[in-house]
PDB file of C-alpha atoms and ligand atoms in Angstrom:
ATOM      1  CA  UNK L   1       0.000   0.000   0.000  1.00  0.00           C
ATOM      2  CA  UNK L   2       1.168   3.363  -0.919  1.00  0.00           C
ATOM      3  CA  UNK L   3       1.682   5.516   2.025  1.00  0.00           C
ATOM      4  CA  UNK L   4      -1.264   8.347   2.690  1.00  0.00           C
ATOM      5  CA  UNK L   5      -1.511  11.700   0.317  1.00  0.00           C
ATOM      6  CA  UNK L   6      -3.574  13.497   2.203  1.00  0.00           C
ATOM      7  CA  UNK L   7      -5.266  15.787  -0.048  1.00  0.00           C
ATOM      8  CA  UNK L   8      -6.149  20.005   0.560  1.00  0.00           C
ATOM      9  CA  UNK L   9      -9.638  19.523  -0.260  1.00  0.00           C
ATOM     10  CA  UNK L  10     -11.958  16.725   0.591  1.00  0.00           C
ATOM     11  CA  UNK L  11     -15.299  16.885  -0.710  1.00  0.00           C
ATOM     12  CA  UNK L  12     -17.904  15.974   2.296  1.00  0.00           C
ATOM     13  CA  UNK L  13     -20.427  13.367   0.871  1.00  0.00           C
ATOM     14  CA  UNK L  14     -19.369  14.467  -2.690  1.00  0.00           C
ATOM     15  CA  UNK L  15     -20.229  17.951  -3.179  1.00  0.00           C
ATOM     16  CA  UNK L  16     -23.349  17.765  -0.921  1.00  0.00           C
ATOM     17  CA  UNK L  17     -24.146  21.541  -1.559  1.00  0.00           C
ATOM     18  CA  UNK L  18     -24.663  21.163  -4.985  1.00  0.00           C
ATOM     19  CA  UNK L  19     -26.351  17.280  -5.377  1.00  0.00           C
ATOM     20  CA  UNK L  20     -28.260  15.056  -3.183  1.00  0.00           C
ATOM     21  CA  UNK L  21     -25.195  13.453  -0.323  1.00  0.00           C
ATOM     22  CA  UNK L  22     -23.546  10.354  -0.906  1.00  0.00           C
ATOM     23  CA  UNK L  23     -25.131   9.624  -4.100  1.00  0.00           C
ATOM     24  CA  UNK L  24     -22.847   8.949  -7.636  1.00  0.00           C
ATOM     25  CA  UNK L  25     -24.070  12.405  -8.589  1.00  0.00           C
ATOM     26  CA  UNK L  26     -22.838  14.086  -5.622  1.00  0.00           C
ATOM     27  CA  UNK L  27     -19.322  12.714  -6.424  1.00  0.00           C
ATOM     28  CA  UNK L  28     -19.559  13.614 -10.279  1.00  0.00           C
ATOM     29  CA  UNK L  29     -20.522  16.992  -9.049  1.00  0.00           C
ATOM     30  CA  UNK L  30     -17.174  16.953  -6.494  1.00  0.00           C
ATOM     31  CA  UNK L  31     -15.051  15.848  -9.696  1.00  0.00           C
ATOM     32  CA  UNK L  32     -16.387  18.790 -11.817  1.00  0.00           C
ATOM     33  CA  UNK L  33     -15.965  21.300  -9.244  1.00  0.00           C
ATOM     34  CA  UNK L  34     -12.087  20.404  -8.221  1.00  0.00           C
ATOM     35  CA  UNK L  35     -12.324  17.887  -5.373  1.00  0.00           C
ATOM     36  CA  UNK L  36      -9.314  15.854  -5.928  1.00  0.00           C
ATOM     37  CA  UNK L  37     -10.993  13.470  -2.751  1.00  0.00           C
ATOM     38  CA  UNK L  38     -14.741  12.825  -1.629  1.00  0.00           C
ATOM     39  CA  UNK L  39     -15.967  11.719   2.011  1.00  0.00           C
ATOM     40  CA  UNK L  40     -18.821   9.550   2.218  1.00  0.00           C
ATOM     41  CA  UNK L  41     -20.559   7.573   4.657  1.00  0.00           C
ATOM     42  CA  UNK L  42     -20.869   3.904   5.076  1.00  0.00           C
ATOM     43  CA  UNK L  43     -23.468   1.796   6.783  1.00  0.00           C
ATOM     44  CA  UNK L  44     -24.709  -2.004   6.891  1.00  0.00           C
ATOM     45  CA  UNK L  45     -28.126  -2.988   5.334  1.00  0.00           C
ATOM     46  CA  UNK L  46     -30.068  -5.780   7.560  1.00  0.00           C
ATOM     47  CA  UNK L  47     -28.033  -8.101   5.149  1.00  0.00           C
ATOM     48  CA  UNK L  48     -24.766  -7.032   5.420  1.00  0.00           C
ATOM     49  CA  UNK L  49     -24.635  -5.493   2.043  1.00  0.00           C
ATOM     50  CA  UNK L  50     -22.371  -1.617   2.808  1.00  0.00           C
ATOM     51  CA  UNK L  51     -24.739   0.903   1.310  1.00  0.00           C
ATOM     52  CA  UNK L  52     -23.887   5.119   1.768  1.00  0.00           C
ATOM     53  CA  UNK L  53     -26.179   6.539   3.981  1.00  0.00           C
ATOM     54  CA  UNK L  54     -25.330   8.891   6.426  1.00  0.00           C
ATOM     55  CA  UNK L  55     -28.350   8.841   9.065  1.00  0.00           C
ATOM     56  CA  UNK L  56     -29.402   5.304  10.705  1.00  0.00           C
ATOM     57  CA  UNK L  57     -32.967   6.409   9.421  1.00  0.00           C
ATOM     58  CA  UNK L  58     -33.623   6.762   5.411  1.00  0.00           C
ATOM     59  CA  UNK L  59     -36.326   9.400   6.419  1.00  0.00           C
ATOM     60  CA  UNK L  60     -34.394  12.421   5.394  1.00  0.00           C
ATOM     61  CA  UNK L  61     -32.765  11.954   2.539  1.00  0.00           C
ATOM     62  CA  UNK L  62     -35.010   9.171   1.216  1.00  0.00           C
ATOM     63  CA  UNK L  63     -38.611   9.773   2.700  1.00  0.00           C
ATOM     64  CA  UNK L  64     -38.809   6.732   3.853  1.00  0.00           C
ATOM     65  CA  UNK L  65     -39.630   6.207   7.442  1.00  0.00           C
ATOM     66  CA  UNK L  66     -37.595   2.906   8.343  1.00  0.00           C
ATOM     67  CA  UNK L  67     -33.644   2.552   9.924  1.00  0.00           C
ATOM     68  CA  UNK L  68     -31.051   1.348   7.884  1.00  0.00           C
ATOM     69  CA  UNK L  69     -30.091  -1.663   9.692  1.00  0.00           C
ATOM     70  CA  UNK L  70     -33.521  -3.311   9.565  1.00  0.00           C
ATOM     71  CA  UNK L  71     -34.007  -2.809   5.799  1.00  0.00           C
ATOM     72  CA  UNK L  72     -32.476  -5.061   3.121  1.00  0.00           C
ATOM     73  CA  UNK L  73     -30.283  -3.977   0.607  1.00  0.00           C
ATOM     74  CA  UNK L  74     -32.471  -4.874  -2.455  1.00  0.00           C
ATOM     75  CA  UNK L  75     -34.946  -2.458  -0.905  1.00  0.00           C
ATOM     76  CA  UNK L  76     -32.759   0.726   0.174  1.00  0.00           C
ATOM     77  CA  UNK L  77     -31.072   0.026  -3.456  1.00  0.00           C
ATOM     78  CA  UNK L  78     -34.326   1.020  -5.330  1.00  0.00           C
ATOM     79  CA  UNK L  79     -34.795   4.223  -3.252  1.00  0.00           C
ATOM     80  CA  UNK L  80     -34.248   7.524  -4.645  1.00  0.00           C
ATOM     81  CA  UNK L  81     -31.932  10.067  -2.326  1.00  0.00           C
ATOM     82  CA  UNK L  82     -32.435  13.260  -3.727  1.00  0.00           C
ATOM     83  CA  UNK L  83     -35.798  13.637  -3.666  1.00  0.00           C
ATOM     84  CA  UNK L  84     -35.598  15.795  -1.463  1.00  0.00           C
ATOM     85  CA  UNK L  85     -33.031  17.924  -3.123  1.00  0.00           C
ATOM     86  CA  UNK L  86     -34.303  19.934  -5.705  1.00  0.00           C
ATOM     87  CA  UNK L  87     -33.087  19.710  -8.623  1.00  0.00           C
ATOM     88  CA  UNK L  88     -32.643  16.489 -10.175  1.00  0.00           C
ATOM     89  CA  UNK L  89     -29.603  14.659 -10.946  1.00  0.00           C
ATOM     90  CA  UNK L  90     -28.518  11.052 -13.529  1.00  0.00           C
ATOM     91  CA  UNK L  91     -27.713   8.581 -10.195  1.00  0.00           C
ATOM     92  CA  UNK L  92     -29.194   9.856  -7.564  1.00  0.00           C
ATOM     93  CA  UNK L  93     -30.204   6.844  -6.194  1.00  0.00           C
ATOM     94  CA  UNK L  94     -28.269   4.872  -2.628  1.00  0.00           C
ATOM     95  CA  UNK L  95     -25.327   3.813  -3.967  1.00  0.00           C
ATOM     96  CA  UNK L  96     -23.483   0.802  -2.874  1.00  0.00           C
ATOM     97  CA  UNK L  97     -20.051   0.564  -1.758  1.00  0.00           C
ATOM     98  CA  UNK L  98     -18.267  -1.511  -4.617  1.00  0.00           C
ATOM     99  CA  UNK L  99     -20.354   0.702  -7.293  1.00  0.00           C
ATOM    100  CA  UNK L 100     -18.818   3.730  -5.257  1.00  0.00           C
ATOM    101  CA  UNK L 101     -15.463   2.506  -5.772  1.00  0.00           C
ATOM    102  CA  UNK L 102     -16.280   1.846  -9.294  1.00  0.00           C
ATOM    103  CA  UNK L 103     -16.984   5.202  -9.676  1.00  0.00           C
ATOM    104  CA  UNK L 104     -13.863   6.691  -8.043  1.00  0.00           C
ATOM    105  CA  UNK L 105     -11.913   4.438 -10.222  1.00  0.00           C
ATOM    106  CA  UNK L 106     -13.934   6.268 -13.510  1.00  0.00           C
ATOM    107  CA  UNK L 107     -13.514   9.537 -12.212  1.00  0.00           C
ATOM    108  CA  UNK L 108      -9.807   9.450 -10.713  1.00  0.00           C
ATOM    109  CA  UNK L 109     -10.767  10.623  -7.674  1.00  0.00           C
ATOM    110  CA  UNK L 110      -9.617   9.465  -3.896  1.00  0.00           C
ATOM    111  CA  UNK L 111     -11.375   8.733  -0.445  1.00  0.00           C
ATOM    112  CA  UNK L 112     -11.981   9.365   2.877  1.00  0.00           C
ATOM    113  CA  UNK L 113     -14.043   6.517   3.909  1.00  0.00           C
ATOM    114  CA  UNK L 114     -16.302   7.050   7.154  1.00  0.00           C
ATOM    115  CA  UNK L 115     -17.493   4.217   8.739  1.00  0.00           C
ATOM    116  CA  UNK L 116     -20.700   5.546  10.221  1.00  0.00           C
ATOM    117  CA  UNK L 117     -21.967   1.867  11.675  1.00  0.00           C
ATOM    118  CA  UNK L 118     -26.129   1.539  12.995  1.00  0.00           C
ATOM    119  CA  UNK L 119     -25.847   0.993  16.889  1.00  0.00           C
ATOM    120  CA  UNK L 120     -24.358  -2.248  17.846  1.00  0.00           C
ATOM    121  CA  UNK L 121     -22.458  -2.587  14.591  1.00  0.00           C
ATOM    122  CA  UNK L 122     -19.531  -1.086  15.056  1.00  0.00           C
ATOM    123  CA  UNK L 123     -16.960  -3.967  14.163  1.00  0.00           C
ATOM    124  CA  UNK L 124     -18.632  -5.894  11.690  1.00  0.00           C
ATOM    125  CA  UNK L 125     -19.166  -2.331   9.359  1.00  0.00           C
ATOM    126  CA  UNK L 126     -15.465  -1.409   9.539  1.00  0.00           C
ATOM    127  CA  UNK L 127     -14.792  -5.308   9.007  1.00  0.00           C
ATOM    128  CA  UNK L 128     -17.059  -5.226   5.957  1.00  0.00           C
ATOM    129  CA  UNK L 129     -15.147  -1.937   4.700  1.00  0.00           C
ATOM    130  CA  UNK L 130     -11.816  -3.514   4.851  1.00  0.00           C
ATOM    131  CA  UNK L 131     -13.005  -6.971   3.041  1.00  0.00           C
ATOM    132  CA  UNK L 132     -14.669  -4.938   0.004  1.00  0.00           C
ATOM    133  CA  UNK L 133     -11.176  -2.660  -0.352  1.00  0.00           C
ATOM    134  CA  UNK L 134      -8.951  -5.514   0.013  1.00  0.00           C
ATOM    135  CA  UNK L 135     -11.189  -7.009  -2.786  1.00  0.00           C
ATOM    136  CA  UNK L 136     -11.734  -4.234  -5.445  1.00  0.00           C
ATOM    137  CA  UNK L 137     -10.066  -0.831  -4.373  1.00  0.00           C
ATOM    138  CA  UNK L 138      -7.876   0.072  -7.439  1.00  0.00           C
ATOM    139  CA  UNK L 139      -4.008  -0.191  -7.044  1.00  0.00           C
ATOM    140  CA  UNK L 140      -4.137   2.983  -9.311  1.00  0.00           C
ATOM    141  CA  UNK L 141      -6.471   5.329  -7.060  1.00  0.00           C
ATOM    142  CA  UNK L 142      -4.447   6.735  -3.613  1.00  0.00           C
ATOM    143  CA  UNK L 143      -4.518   5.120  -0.513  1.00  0.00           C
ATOM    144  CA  UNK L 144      -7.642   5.092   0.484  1.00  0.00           C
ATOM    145  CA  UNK L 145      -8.497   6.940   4.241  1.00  0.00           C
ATOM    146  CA  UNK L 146     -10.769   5.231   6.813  1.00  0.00           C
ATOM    147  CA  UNK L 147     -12.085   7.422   9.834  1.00  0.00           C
ATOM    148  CA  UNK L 148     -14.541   7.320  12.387  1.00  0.00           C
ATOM    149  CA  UNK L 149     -15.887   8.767  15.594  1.00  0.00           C
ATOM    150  CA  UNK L 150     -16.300   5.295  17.135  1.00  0.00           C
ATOM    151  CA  UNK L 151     -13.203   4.053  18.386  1.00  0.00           C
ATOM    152  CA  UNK L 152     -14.473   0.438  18.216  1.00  0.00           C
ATOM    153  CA  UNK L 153     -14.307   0.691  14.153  1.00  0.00           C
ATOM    154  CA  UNK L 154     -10.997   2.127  13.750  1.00  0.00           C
ATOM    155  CA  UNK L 155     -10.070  -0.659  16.311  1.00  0.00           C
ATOM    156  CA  UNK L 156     -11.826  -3.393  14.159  1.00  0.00           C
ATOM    157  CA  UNK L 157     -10.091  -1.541  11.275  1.00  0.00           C
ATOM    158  CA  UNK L 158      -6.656  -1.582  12.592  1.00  0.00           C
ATOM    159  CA  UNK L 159      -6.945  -5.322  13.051  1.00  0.00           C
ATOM    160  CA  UNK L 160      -8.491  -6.602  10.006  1.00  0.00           C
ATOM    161  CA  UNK L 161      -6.711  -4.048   7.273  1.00  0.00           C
ATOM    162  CA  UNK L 162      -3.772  -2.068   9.239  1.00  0.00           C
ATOM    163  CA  UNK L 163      -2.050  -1.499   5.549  1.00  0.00           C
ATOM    164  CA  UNK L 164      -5.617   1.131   5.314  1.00  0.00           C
ATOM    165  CA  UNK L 165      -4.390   4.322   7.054  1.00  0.00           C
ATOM    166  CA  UNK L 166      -6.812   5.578   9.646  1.00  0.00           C
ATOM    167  CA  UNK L 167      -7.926   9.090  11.422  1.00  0.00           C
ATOM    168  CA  UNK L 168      -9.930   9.804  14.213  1.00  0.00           C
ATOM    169  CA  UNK L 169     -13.266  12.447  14.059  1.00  0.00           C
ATOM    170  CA  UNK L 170     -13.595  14.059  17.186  1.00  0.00           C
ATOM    171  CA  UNK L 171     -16.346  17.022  17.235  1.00  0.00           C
ATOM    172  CA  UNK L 172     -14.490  18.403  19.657  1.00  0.00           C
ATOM    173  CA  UNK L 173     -10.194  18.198  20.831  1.00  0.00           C
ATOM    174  CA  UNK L 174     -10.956  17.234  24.315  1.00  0.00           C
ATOM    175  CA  UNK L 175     -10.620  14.324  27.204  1.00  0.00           C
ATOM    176  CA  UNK L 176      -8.313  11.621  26.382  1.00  0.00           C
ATOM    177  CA  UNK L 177      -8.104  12.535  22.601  1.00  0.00           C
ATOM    178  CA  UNK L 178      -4.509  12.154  22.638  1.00  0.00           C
ATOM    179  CA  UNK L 179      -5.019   8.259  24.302  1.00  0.00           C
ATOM    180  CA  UNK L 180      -8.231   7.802  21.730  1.00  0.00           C
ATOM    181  CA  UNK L 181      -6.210   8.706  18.382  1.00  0.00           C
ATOM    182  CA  UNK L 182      -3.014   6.587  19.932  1.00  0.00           C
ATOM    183  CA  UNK L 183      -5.241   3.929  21.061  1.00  0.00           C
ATOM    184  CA  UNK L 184      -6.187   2.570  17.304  1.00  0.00           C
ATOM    185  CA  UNK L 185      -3.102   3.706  15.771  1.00  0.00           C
ATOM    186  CA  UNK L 186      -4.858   6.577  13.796  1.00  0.00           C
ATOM    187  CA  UNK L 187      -2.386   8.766  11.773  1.00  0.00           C
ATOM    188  CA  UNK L 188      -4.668  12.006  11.959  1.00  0.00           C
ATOM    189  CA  UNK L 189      -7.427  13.490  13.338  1.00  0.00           C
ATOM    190  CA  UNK L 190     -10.409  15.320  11.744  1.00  0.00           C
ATOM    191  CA  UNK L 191     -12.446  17.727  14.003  1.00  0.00           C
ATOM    192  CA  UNK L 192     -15.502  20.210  13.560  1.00  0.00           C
ATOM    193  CA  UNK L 193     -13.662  23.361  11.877  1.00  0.00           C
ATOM    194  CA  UNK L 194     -16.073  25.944  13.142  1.00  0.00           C
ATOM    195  CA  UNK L 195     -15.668  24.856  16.822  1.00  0.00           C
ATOM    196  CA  UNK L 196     -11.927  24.152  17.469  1.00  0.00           C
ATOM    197  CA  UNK L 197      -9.394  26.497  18.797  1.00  0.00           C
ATOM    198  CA  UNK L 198      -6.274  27.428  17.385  1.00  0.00           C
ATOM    199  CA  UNK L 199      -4.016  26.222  20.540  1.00  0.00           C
ATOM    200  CA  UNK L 200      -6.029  23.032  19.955  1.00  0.00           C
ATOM    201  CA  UNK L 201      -4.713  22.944  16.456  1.00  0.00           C
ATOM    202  CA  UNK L 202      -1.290  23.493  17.348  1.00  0.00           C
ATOM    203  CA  UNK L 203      -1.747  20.297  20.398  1.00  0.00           C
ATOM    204  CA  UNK L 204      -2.935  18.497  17.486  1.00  0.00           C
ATOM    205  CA  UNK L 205       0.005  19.256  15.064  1.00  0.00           C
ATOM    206  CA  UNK L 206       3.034  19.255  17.583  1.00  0.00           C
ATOM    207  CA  UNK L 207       1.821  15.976  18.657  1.00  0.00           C
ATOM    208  CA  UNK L 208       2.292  14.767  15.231  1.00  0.00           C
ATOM    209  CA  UNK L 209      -0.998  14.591  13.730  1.00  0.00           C
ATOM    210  CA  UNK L 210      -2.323  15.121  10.588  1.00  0.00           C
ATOM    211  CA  UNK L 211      -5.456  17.703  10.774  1.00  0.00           C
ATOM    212  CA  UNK L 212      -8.457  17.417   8.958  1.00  0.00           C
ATOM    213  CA  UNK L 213     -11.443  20.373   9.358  1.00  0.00           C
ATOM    214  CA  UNK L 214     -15.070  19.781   8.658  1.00  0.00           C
ATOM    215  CA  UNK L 215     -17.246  21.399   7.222  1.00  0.00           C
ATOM    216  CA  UNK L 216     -16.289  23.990   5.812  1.00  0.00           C
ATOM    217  CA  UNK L 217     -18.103  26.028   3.008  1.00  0.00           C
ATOM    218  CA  UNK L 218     -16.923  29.608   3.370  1.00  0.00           C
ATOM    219  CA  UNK L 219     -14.020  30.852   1.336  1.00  0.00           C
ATOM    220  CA  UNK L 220     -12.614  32.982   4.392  1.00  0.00           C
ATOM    221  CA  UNK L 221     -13.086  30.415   6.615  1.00  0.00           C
ATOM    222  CA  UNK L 222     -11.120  27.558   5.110  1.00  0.00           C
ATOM    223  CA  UNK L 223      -7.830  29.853   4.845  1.00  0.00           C
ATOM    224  CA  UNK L 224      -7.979  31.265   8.206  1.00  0.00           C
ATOM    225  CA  UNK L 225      -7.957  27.300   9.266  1.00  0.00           C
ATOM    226  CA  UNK L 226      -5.326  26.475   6.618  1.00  0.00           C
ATOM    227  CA  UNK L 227      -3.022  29.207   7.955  1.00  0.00           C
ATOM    228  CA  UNK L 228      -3.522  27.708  11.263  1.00  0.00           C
ATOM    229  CA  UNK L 229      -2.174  24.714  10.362  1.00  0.00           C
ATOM    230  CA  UNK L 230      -4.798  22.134   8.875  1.00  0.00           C
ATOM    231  CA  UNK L 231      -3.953  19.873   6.143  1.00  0.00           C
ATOM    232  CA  UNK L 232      -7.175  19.080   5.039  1.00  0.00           C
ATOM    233  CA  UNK L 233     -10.250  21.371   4.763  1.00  0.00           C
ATOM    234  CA  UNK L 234     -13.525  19.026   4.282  1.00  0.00           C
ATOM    235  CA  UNK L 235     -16.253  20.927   2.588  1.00  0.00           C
ATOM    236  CA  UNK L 236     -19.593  20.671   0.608  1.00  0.00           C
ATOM    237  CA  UNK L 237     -18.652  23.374  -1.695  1.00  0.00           C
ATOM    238  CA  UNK L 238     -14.864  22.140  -3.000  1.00  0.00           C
ATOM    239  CA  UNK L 239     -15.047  25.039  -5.966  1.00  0.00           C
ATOM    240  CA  UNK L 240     -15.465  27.893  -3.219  1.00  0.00           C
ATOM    241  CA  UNK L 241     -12.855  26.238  -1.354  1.00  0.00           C
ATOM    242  CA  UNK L 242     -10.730  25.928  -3.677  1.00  0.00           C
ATOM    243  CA  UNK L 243     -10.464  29.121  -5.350  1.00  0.00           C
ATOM    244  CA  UNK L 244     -10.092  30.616  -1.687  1.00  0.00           C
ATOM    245  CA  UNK L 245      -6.805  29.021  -0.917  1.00  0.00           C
ATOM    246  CA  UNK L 246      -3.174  29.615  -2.456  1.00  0.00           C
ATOM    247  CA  UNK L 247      -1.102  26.729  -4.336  1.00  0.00           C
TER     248      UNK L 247
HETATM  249  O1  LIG X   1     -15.927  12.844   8.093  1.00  0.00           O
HETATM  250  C1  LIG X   1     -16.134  14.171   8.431  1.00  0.00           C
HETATM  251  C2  LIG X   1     -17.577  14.499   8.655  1.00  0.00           C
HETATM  252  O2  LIG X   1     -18.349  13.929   7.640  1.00  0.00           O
HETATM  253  C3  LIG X   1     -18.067  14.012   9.991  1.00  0.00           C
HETATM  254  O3  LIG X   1     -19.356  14.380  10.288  1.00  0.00           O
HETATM  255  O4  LIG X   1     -21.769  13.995  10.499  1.00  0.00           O
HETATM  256  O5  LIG X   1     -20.852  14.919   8.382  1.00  0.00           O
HETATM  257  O6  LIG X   1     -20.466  12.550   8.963  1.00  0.00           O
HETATM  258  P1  LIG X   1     -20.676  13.933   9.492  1.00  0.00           P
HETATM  259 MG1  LIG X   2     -19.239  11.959   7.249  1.00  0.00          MG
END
């Protein structure tokens, strides 16, 4: 495995401002508008299929009023996600996880992989995630990033795939985060841009991490953050991003 490139800009669920989240579209959209990486969610289907999905409930993004975990794949596969949205896209539909990487693969583009397990299945989602990439994740796309907020899936990541670099999300740099992000062996940490503090940014750096920012849409925003020392800016608008930072 190639060691981590860590890209500027990640796109968060594709380019979720401009096409329905975690859908094929969303990551087209991400693509045309300069996102060299996307971020997506993944979840298990009551059959252990990995669909994207970032709530346990399909209510808001597919209207449907029934939790991830106790539907099958064949069902959540039919349903359209960007109902919701607006306009309306080619492949808006919930995609899978192999057709995702299928995608990339098409497109060129890299990913941050969060495992975002239904309650109680925290080890068998990041176990699933590591089975599909050692399976089908092209030796020609980068290293692929896996993160999570639960420690138990990095921890069930580290075992099964440790060659699959992996970062922490805290919402906030605070408690044992320094134990946490040791604890699973994660390389870098990504943390909610608009609340953390720039002396937490430089704990985060001198103690070696890599620092990842979500999510961050405003122009302004992302450089004051990138000045202060984050390596990665996660955003829904990669284009206004983009254009707002040098190099
Ligand atoms: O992975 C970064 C970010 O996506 C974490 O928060 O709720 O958007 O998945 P959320
Ligand atoms: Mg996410």
């Amino acid at each position: 495995m190639k060691p981590l490139e860590l890209p500027l800009i990640v796109g968060h669920r594709g380019a979720s401002a401009y096409a329905p989240e975690n859908t094929l579209a969303s990551f087209r959209e991400a693509k045309k508008r300069g996102a060299p990486w996307v971020e997506f969610d993944v979840k298990l289907t009551s059959d252990n299929r990995l669909v994207l999905m970032h709530d346990a409930s399909l209510k808001r993004t597919t209207g449907i009023e029934a939790m991830v975990a106790e539907t099958s794949y064949e069902a959540i596969r039919k349903l359209d996600a960007g109902l919701w949205f607006g306009p309306s896209f080619r492949d808006q539909r919930v995609p899978d996880f192999e057709e995702t990487i299928a995608l990339l693969r098409e497109l060129g583009l890299g990913a941050n992989i969060e495992i975002k397990p239904c309650p109680g299945r925290e080890e068998e989602t990041a176990q699933a995630v590591v089975e599909v990439l050692d399976r089908i994740w092209p030796s020609d796309l980068p290293t692929p990033l896996l993160s999570s907020f639960k420690d138990t899936c990095l921890a069930a990541a580290q075992q099964k795939g440790p060659h699959y670099p992996r970062f922490s999300i805290f919402e906030r740099i605070e408690g044992p985060w320094r134990e946490r992000a040791q604890a699973v062996g994660a390389v870098g940490i990504n943390t909610n841009g608009h609340k953390v503090k720039p002396e937490q940014m430089a704990a985060v750096k001198s103690a070696g991490y890599l620092l990842g920012v979500y999510t961050i849409n405003e122009g302004p925003k992302a450089a004051a953050l990138r000045a202060l020392g984050a390596d990665c800016i996660i955003t829904d608008a990669p284009d206004v991003v983009l254009s707002a930072l040098p190099g």
